[in-house]
Amino acid sequence: MASCCETEAAAVTTEAYLAGAAVREARELVAELCRHFYAPGWVTGTGGSITVKVNDPAVPLADRLIVMSPSGVQKERMVAADMYVFSADGKVLSEPAAKPWPNKPPKCTDCAPLFMKAYQMRGAGAVIHSHGIETCIASMLDPGAKEFRMTHMEMLKAIKGHGYRDELVIPIIENTPYEYELTDSLSEAIAAYPKATAVLVRNHGIFVWGDSWISAKTQAESYHYLLDAAIKLYQLGIDWTTPEHGPVNRAKRSRSILNPGIPNECHAAEPLKCVVLDIEGTTTPISFVTDVMFPYARDNVRKHLTSTFYSEETKEDIKLLRVQIEDDLRNGIPGAVPVPPDEAGKEEVINSLVANVESMIEADWKVTSLKQLQGHIWRTGFEREEIHGVIFEDVPEALKNWNSRNIKKQKRNQELF
Ligand SMILES: CSCCC(=O)C(=O)COP(=O)(O)O
Ligand SMILES: [Zn+2]
């Protein structure tokens, strides 16, 4: 004799039940959600997919029929008759009629095996698969991340089991060429994250489930909001994973040096080993270089050459400058003037060198001889404390932080320090 549950499960698969109000309403609902989710870009380009369980309080949730959107269709044009109906154990009970060319023959969504995992493993009442661009990009912020984390956002309250101060953790699985190939990794993520009501698929989108279609929709909206916020905070250099959410552009730069990429490296697959630093615009404002360093070099050429004229270093600098100036004279570069031989005397040589260097600086001449001389002038300036280095206010903190973690620092093109 069949048990009462077997009887109920069989009753929902009859033609009469399939044609009844409960199934019709579920079909209409999925069609409506398809149309609705088209506008925010969750299901454009035939991407994304939606499923709900038929709402029939007389039938236990586990036995309720399942309605799913079809595959490869224009979601904004969906109507109730376009839907597939499945038994609770995943057998197709009803499929849509074929449509004339250029429509493709009907096919159920490739997400069906994935949806079934959310139904079977979580007792879901509905599942939404979105290709919303924010879900895709948020999964790409750190290519090695296995999770997306966020806290202290009001919209967290819309996620089941979460309050404002709770930490949201969304597992991230890697995309595959075909949607059905995600089934194993999705079910592993569902099993590994019992509190999760969503799984991100990298470079692809998100699967969100809830006890009912309202819960799935509300949470999906919140996930899209939070992921969009994370992308914007990433662009601002703000850390969305900590309660404080980090500094907002304190140093008037687009990003903090401590958080040049992923905040707190909380998503990094590998711990940070080395940081390569530039100076101009990274540790030091560009304005310091343009407004202080270059003018200092220009104003101190004569003084530097006069005080160091007989040093080996300056002799080398002058040798290099002579070669460059001869070359410039040969090429008719404006501002280049002949440098007399050493026998003409120190003052004569310096006068012509100063004239040449000034016109090189004026023309922003990027040549080694000039850069080398400027470097030596700046060094003297720093040693005599006539110029003082400027660094952004978060640089000492960043260096201390990296030092304490034994992370090597490297100035671009130079040695580790
Ligand atoms: C451009 S959509 C690629 C397939 C996909 O990822 C998706 O979500 C839609 O699959 P379906 O089989 O429902 O069309
Ligand atoms: Zn998809």
Short mmCIF file of C-alpha atoms and ligand atoms in Angstrom, two decimals:
data_model
loop_
_atom_site.label_atom_id
_atom_site.label_comp_id
_atom_site.label_asym_id
_atom_site.label_seq_id
_atom_site.Cartn_x
_atom_site.Cartn_y
_atom_site.Cartn_z
CA MET A 1 0.00 0.00 0.00
CA ALA A 2 1.34 3.43 -0.96
CA SER A 3 2.17 5.85 1.88
CA CYS A 4 0.36 9.17 2.13
CA CYS A 5 3.48 11.00 0.88
CA GLU A 6 3.79 8.77 -2.18
CA THR A 7 0.14 9.44 -2.89
CA GLU A 8 0.65 13.22 -2.63
CA ALA A 9 3.77 13.11 -4.82
CA ALA A 10 1.88 11.14 -7.47
CA ALA A 11 -1.16 13.43 -7.25
CA VAL A 12 0.84 16.51 -8.30
CA THR A 13 2.00 14.84 -11.50
CA THR A 14 -1.48 14.28 -12.96
CA GLU A 15 -2.61 16.19 -16.06
CA ALA A 16 -5.33 17.80 -13.98
CA TYR A 17 -2.85 19.09 -11.43
CA LEU A 18 -0.49 20.34 -14.14
CA ALA A 19 -3.35 22.29 -15.69
CA GLY A 20 -4.50 23.65 -12.33
CA ALA A 21 -4.28 27.09 -10.77
CA ALA A 22 -1.18 26.47 -8.62
CA VAL A 23 0.99 25.42 -11.56
CA ARG A 24 -0.44 28.17 -13.78
CA GLU A 25 0.39 30.82 -11.19
CA ALA A 26 3.94 29.52 -10.82
CA ARG A 27 4.40 29.60 -14.62
CA GLU A 28 3.10 33.16 -14.73
CA LEU A 29 5.35 34.13 -11.86
CA VAL A 30 8.54 32.83 -13.53
CA ALA A 31 7.59 34.58 -16.78
CA GLU A 32 6.96 37.80 -14.88
CA LEU A 33 10.27 37.55 -13.03
CA CYS A 34 12.10 36.93 -16.33
CA ARG A 35 10.57 40.09 -17.75
CA HIS A 36 11.24 41.99 -14.55
CA PHE A 37 14.90 40.99 -14.24
CA TYR A 38 15.61 41.95 -17.83
CA ALA A 39 15.53 45.69 -17.03
CA PRO A 40 18.43 45.69 -14.48
CA GLY A 41 20.47 43.49 -16.84
CA TRP A 42 20.26 40.28 -14.84
CA VAL A 43 18.96 38.19 -17.73
CA THR A 44 19.93 40.03 -20.91
CA GLY A 45 21.47 38.33 -23.94
CA THR A 46 19.56 35.15 -22.98
CA GLY A 47 21.78 34.89 -19.87
CA GLY A 48 20.52 34.01 -16.42
CA SER A 49 17.63 31.81 -15.47
CA ILE A 50 14.81 31.53 -12.91
CA THR A 51 12.97 28.76 -11.14
CA VAL A 52 10.28 28.54 -8.44
CA LYS A 53 8.48 25.75 -6.66
CA VAL A 54 4.75 25.64 -7.18
CA ASN A 55 3.05 27.23 -4.19
CA ASP A 56 0.56 24.70 -2.88
CA PRO A 57 0.22 24.55 0.92
CA ALA A 58 -1.54 21.19 0.58
CA VAL A 59 1.68 19.60 -0.71
CA PRO A 60 4.87 19.26 1.38
CA LEU A 61 7.63 21.54 0.06
CA ALA A 62 9.80 18.55 -0.84
CA ASP A 63 7.09 17.20 -3.16
CA ARG A 64 6.08 20.43 -4.85
CA LEU A 65 6.49 20.77 -8.60
CA ILE A 66 9.18 22.99 -10.00
CA VAL A 67 8.82 25.55 -12.80
CA MET A 68 11.91 26.65 -14.76
CA SER A 69 12.62 29.13 -17.53
CA PRO A 70 13.65 27.76 -20.93
CA SER A 71 17.17 27.93 -22.38
CA GLY A 72 18.54 30.52 -24.79
CA VAL A 73 15.47 32.73 -24.90
CA GLN A 74 14.62 36.43 -24.87
CA LYS A 75 13.67 36.69 -21.22
CA GLU A 76 11.80 39.97 -21.57
CA ARG A 77 9.27 38.22 -23.88
CA MET A 78 8.51 35.25 -21.64
CA VAL A 79 4.94 34.12 -21.00
CA ALA A 80 3.54 31.32 -18.83
CA ALA A 81 3.32 28.84 -21.73
CA ASP A 82 7.10 29.10 -22.30
CA MET A 83 7.92 27.41 -19.01
CA TYR A 84 9.10 23.92 -18.16
CA VAL A 85 7.52 22.00 -15.29
CA PHE A 86 9.51 19.39 -13.35
CA SER A 87 8.65 16.89 -10.67
CA ALA A 88 10.35 17.40 -7.32
CA ASP A 89 12.93 14.76 -8.24
CA GLY A 90 13.81 16.48 -11.52
CA LYS A 91 11.75 14.74 -14.22
CA VAL A 92 10.30 16.91 -16.99
CA LEU A 93 6.48 16.84 -16.76
CA SER A 94 5.66 19.58 -19.22
CA GLU A 95 7.56 21.43 -21.91
CA PRO A 96 6.62 24.38 -24.10
CA ALA A 97 5.43 23.99 -27.69
CA ALA A 98 7.97 24.67 -30.43
CA LYS A 99 7.89 28.17 -31.93
CA PRO A 100 8.48 29.03 -35.58
CA TRP A 101 11.83 30.15 -36.98
CA PRO A 102 13.92 32.03 -35.94
CA ASN A 103 13.17 30.58 -32.48
CA LYS A 104 15.26 27.56 -31.54
CA PRO A 105 13.55 24.30 -30.59
CA PRO A 106 12.53 24.37 -26.93
CA LYS A 107 15.13 23.30 -24.39
CA CYS A 108 15.15 23.56 -20.63
CA THR A 109 17.65 25.90 -19.00
CA ASP A 110 21.18 24.55 -18.69
CA CYS A 111 20.96 25.63 -15.05
CA ALA A 112 18.48 22.81 -14.25
CA PRO A 113 21.01 20.53 -12.48
CA LEU A 114 22.32 23.49 -10.51
CA PHE A 115 18.85 24.60 -9.49
CA MET A 116 18.10 21.05 -8.37
CA LYS A 117 21.10 21.19 -5.99
CA ALA A 118 19.66 24.28 -4.25
CA TYR A 119 16.26 22.58 -4.01
CA GLN A 120 17.61 19.28 -2.74
CA MET A 121 20.44 20.47 -0.50
CA ARG A 122 18.78 23.60 0.92
CA GLY A 123 15.06 23.03 0.62
CA ALA A 124 14.85 26.18 -1.49
CA GLY A 125 11.52 27.54 -2.69
CA ALA A 126 13.04 29.49 -5.59
CA VAL A 127 16.41 30.10 -7.25
CA ILE A 128 17.54 33.05 -9.33
CA HIS A 129 20.58 32.87 -11.59
CA SER A 130 21.67 36.39 -12.60
CA HIS A 131 24.25 37.61 -15.08
CA GLY A 132 24.10 41.10 -13.53
CA ILE A 133 27.38 42.81 -14.40
CA GLU A 134 28.06 43.67 -10.74
CA THR A 135 28.00 39.97 -9.81
CA CYS A 136 30.44 39.19 -12.60
CA ILE A 137 32.90 42.02 -11.89
CA ALA A 138 32.84 41.60 -8.11
CA SER A 139 33.97 38.00 -8.65
CA MET A 140 36.93 39.32 -10.66
CA LEU A 141 38.31 41.88 -8.19
CA ASP A 142 40.68 39.25 -6.86
CA PRO A 143 41.19 36.38 -9.31
CA GLY A 144 42.50 34.10 -6.55
CA ALA A 145 39.71 34.70 -4.07
CA LYS A 146 37.56 31.76 -3.06
CA GLU A 147 35.12 33.97 -1.17
CA PHE A 148 33.62 37.41 -1.29
CA ARG A 149 33.38 39.04 2.16
CA MET A 150 31.66 42.17 3.37
CA THR A 151 30.45 43.66 6.62
CA HIS A 152 28.84 46.74 8.19
CA MET A 153 26.42 47.56 5.41
CA GLU A 154 22.74 48.19 6.10
CA MET A 155 21.67 46.09 3.13
CA LEU A 156 23.19 43.01 4.78
CA LYS A 157 19.96 42.82 6.76
CA ALA A 158 18.20 41.72 3.59
CA ILE A 159 20.35 38.58 3.47
CA LYS A 160 18.92 35.67 5.45
CA GLY A 161 20.61 35.22 8.83
CA HIS A 162 22.57 38.47 8.64
CA GLY A 163 22.56 41.67 10.65
CA TYR A 164 24.37 44.92 10.05
CA ARG A 165 27.49 43.82 11.95
CA ASP A 166 27.62 40.30 10.55
CA GLU A 167 30.09 39.22 7.96
CA LEU A 168 28.63 38.13 4.67
CA VAL A 169 30.62 35.34 3.01
CA ILE A 170 29.71 34.34 -0.53
CA PRO A 171 31.67 31.38 -1.90
CA ILE A 172 33.15 31.87 -5.38
CA ILE A 173 33.45 28.96 -7.80
CA GLU A 174 35.34 28.96 -11.11
CA ASN A 175 33.43 29.18 -14.37
CA THR A 176 33.32 26.34 -16.88
CA PRO A 177 32.58 26.30 -20.63
CA TYR A 178 29.15 24.79 -20.04
CA GLU A 179 26.75 25.73 -17.27
CA TYR A 180 25.92 22.14 -16.27
CA GLU A 181 29.64 21.54 -15.62
CA LEU A 182 29.30 23.84 -12.60
CA THR A 183 27.06 21.33 -10.83
CA ASP A 184 29.74 19.63 -8.72
CA SER A 185 31.53 22.79 -7.63
CA LEU A 186 28.22 24.49 -6.84
CA SER A 187 27.08 21.58 -4.68
CA GLU A 188 30.48 21.50 -2.94
CA ALA A 189 30.14 25.21 -2.17
CA ILE A 190 26.59 24.75 -0.90
CA ALA A 191 27.81 21.98 1.39
CA ALA A 192 30.86 23.90 2.60
CA TYR A 193 28.96 27.12 3.38
CA PRO A 194 25.81 26.16 5.30
CA LYS A 195 24.93 29.79 6.00
CA ALA A 196 25.23 30.87 2.36
CA THR A 197 22.19 31.70 0.27
CA ALA A 198 24.24 32.48 -2.82
CA VAL A 199 27.23 31.28 -4.82
CA LEU A 200 29.21 33.52 -7.15
CA VAL A 201 30.51 32.05 -10.39
CA ARG A 202 33.67 33.87 -11.43
CA ASN A 203 33.46 35.88 -14.66
CA HIS A 204 29.86 34.75 -14.96
CA GLY A 205 27.20 35.66 -12.38
CA ILE A 206 25.46 34.51 -9.23
CA PHE A 207 23.02 31.85 -8.01
CA VAL A 208 20.72 33.02 -5.20
CA TRP A 209 18.10 30.93 -3.44
CA GLY A 210 15.45 31.51 -0.81
CA ASP A 211 12.59 29.76 0.94
CA SER A 212 10.17 31.49 -1.40
CA TRP A 213 10.35 33.53 -4.58
CA ILE A 214 10.03 36.70 -2.46
CA SER A 215 12.99 35.70 -0.31
CA ALA A 216 15.08 34.79 -3.37
CA LYS A 217 14.19 38.07 -5.11
CA THR A 218 14.80 40.25 -2.05
CA GLN A 219 18.16 38.63 -1.39
CA ALA A 220 19.14 38.76 -5.06
CA GLU A 221 18.43 42.50 -5.04
CA SER A 222 20.52 42.94 -1.92
CA TYR A 223 23.41 40.86 -3.31
CA HIS A 224 23.44 42.99 -6.45
CA TYR A 225 23.43 46.14 -4.32
CA LEU A 226 26.27 44.94 -2.07
CA LEU A 227 28.40 43.68 -4.95
CA ASP A 228 27.90 46.93 -6.81
CA ALA A 229 28.92 48.79 -3.64
CA ALA A 230 32.08 46.65 -3.37
CA ILE A 231 33.08 47.51 -6.93
CA LYS A 232 32.60 51.21 -6.25
CA LEU A 233 34.47 51.01 -2.93
CA TYR A 234 37.28 49.14 -4.70
CA GLN A 235 37.56 52.01 -7.16
CA LEU A 236 37.73 54.48 -4.26
CA GLY A 237 40.34 52.46 -2.41
CA ILE A 238 38.00 51.78 0.49
CA ASP A 239 38.12 48.49 2.35
CA TRP A 240 34.62 47.01 2.43
CA THR A 241 35.67 43.94 4.42
CA THR A 242 36.32 45.68 7.73
CA PRO A 243 33.87 47.48 10.05
CA GLU A 244 35.66 50.82 9.54
CA HIS A 245 35.71 50.43 5.76
CA GLY A 246 39.14 52.05 5.69
CA PRO A 247 40.28 55.54 4.85
CA VAL A 248 38.63 57.51 2.07
CA ASN A 249 41.40 58.86 -0.07
CA ARG A 250 43.13 60.47 2.92
CA ALA A 251 46.25 61.30 0.95
CA LYS A 252 44.35 62.84 -1.96
CA ARG A 253 45.19 59.90 -4.17
CA SER A 254 42.85 57.59 -5.97
CA ARG A 255 44.02 54.75 -3.70
CA SER A 256 45.74 54.22 -0.40
CA ILE A 257 49.23 52.76 -0.60
CA LEU A 258 48.24 50.20 2.02
CA ASN A 259 45.37 49.03 -0.14
CA PRO A 260 46.55 49.41 -3.71
CA GLY A 261 44.55 46.43 -4.81
CA ILE A 262 42.56 44.13 -2.64
CA PRO A 263 41.88 45.48 0.83
CA ASN A 264 43.83 43.71 3.58
CA GLU A 265 44.80 40.99 1.12
CA CYS A 266 41.90 39.16 2.68
CA HIS A 267 41.09 37.59 -0.66
CA ALA A 268 44.65 36.80 -1.72
CA ALA A 269 45.33 33.17 -2.54
CA GLU A 270 49.03 33.67 -1.68
CA PRO A 271 50.35 35.89 1.13
CA LEU A 272 52.05 39.08 -0.07
CA LYS A 273 55.83 38.58 -0.50
CA CYS A 274 57.09 41.72 -2.17
CA VAL A 275 55.82 45.22 -2.93
CA VAL A 276 57.25 47.19 -5.87
CA LEU A 277 57.02 50.92 -5.26
CA ASP A 278 57.33 53.90 -7.52
CA ILE A 279 58.05 57.26 -5.87
CA GLU A 280 56.45 60.00 -7.96
CA GLY A 281 52.73 59.85 -7.22
CA THR A 282 53.07 56.66 -5.14
CA THR A 283 55.01 57.52 -2.01
CA THR A 284 55.45 61.20 -2.83
CA PRO A 285 53.15 63.80 -4.38
CA ILE A 286 53.94 64.58 -8.00
CA SER A 287 53.82 68.27 -7.05
CA PHE A 288 56.89 67.83 -4.82
CA VAL A 289 58.90 66.70 -7.84
CA THR A 290 57.62 69.41 -10.17
CA ASP A 291 57.42 72.29 -7.70
CA VAL A 292 60.41 71.60 -5.46
CA MET A 293 62.92 69.17 -6.89
CA PHE A 294 63.16 70.41 -10.47
CA PRO A 295 63.36 74.10 -9.51
CA TYR A 296 66.02 73.24 -6.89
CA ALA A 297 68.18 71.48 -9.48
CA ARG A 298 67.75 74.34 -11.97
CA ASP A 299 68.66 77.00 -9.38
CA ASN A 300 71.68 75.15 -8.05
CA VAL A 301 73.57 74.07 -11.17
CA ARG A 302 76.15 76.83 -10.89
CA LYS A 303 76.59 76.45 -7.14
CA HIS A 304 76.98 72.67 -7.43
CA LEU A 305 79.45 72.79 -10.32
CA THR A 306 81.48 75.52 -8.63
CA SER A 307 81.76 73.75 -5.29
CA THR A 308 82.47 70.29 -6.70
CA PHE A 309 84.28 71.19 -9.97
CA TYR A 310 87.44 69.21 -9.22
CA SER A 311 85.72 66.15 -7.73
CA GLU A 312 85.88 62.90 -9.71
CA GLU A 313 82.08 62.68 -9.74
CA THR A 314 81.60 66.12 -11.26
CA LYS A 315 84.45 65.54 -13.77
CA GLU A 316 82.47 62.50 -14.93
CA ASP A 317 79.26 64.55 -15.09
CA ILE A 318 80.96 67.25 -17.19
CA LYS A 319 82.45 64.62 -19.51
CA LEU A 320 78.98 63.18 -20.14
CA LEU A 321 77.49 66.66 -20.63
CA ARG A 322 80.19 67.57 -23.16
CA VAL A 323 79.34 64.48 -25.26
CA GLN A 324 75.63 65.33 -25.15
CA ILE A 325 76.18 69.01 -25.99
CA GLU A 326 78.45 68.16 -28.93
CA ASP A 327 75.77 65.86 -30.21
CA ASP A 328 73.11 68.56 -29.73
CA LEU A 329 75.28 71.11 -31.56
CA ARG A 330 75.76 68.70 -34.46
CA ASN A 331 71.96 68.23 -34.61
CA GLY A 332 71.28 71.98 -34.39
CA ILE A 333 69.33 71.68 -31.10
CA PRO A 334 68.26 75.20 -30.06
CA GLY A 335 69.92 76.46 -26.88
CA ALA A 336 73.01 74.26 -27.21
CA VAL A 337 76.20 76.35 -26.96
CA PRO A 338 79.83 75.21 -27.31
CA VAL A 339 81.67 74.38 -24.08
CA PRO A 340 85.24 75.72 -24.10
CA PRO A 341 88.13 73.35 -23.27
CA ASP A 342 89.23 73.05 -19.64
CA GLU A 343 92.19 75.30 -20.42
CA ALA A 344 89.75 78.20 -20.82
CA GLY A 345 89.32 78.12 -17.05
CA LYS A 346 86.78 76.91 -14.53
CA GLU A 347 84.49 79.94 -14.77
CA GLU A 348 84.25 79.89 -18.56
CA VAL A 349 83.50 76.16 -18.60
CA ILE A 350 80.84 76.52 -15.86
CA ASN A 351 79.19 79.50 -17.63
CA SER A 352 78.63 77.51 -20.78
CA LEU A 353 77.60 74.37 -18.90
CA VAL A 354 74.99 76.33 -16.92
CA ALA A 355 73.61 77.84 -20.15
CA ASN A 356 73.35 74.38 -21.72
CA VAL A 357 71.78 72.75 -18.66
CA GLU A 358 69.21 75.54 -18.31
CA SER A 359 68.06 75.12 -21.90
CA MET A 360 68.00 71.31 -21.50
CA ILE A 361 65.73 71.69 -18.44
CA GLU A 362 63.60 74.24 -20.27
CA ALA A 363 63.13 71.78 -23.15
CA ASP A 364 62.52 68.91 -20.66
CA TRP A 365 65.42 67.07 -22.32
CA LYS A 366 65.33 63.46 -21.02
CA VAL A 367 69.01 62.59 -21.34
CA THR A 368 71.27 60.66 -18.98
CA SER A 369 73.82 63.45 -18.63
CA LEU A 370 71.18 65.86 -17.32
CA LYS A 371 69.49 63.28 -15.07
CA GLN A 372 72.83 62.27 -13.56
CA LEU A 373 73.80 65.86 -12.78
CA GLN A 374 70.33 66.57 -11.34
CA GLY A 375 70.61 63.46 -9.15
CA HIS A 376 73.89 64.72 -7.70
CA ILE A 377 72.50 68.21 -7.11
CA TRP A 378 69.46 66.75 -5.31
CA ARG A 379 71.63 64.51 -3.16
CA THR A 380 73.63 67.53 -2.04
CA GLY A 381 70.38 69.41 -1.41
CA PHE A 382 69.04 66.61 0.82
CA GLU A 383 72.39 66.24 2.62
CA ARG A 384 72.53 69.96 3.35
CA GLU A 385 68.87 69.86 4.31
CA GLU A 386 68.07 72.54 1.76
CA ILE A 387 65.28 70.32 0.48
CA HIS A 388 63.17 67.95 2.55
CA GLY A 389 61.47 64.86 1.22
CA VAL A 390 57.69 64.66 1.31
CA ILE A 391 55.74 61.42 1.61
CA PHE A 392 52.03 60.73 1.78
CA GLU A 393 50.77 60.33 5.34
CA ASP A 394 49.99 56.62 5.00
CA VAL A 395 53.48 55.68 3.72
CA PRO A 396 55.18 55.25 7.15
CA GLU A 397 52.27 53.09 8.33
CA ALA A 398 52.47 50.99 5.17
CA LEU A 399 56.25 50.53 5.45
CA LYS A 400 55.97 49.61 9.14
CA ASN A 401 53.20 47.15 8.31
CA TRP A 402 55.22 45.49 5.52
CA ASN A 403 58.37 45.42 7.66
CA SER A 404 56.57 43.69 10.50
CA ARG A 405 55.38 41.04 8.05
CA ASN A 406 58.81 40.63 6.44
CA ILE A 407 57.51 41.78 3.07
CA LYS A 408 60.30 43.01 0.80
CA LYS A 409 59.97 46.48 -0.66
CA GLN A 410 61.48 47.33 -4.00
CA LYS A 411 61.74 50.75 -5.54
CA ARG A 412 60.91 50.45 -9.22
CA ASN A 413 64.06 49.47 -11.17
CA GLN A 414 66.14 49.33 -8.00
CA GLU A 415 67.31 47.02 -5.27
CA LEU A 416 65.23 45.45 -2.51
CA PHE A 417 65.19 47.33 0.77
C1 LIG B 1 24.72 34.00 -22.80
S1 LIG B 1 23.98 32.93 -21.74
C2 LIG B 1 24.99 31.52 -21.54
C3 LIG B 1 24.37 30.45 -20.71
C4 LIG B 1 24.18 30.90 -19.31
O1 LIG B 1 25.15 31.14 -18.62
C5 LIG B 1 22.87 31.11 -18.74
O2 LIG B 1 22.77 31.50 -17.61
C6 LIG B 1 21.64 30.87 -19.51
O3 LIG B 1 21.48 29.54 -19.67
P1 LIG B 1 20.13 29.02 -20.34
O4 LIG B 1 20.44 27.60 -20.70
O5 LIG B 1 19.04 29.18 -19.32
O6 LIG B 1 19.90 29.89 -21.55
ZN ZN B 2 24.65 31.77 -16.55
#
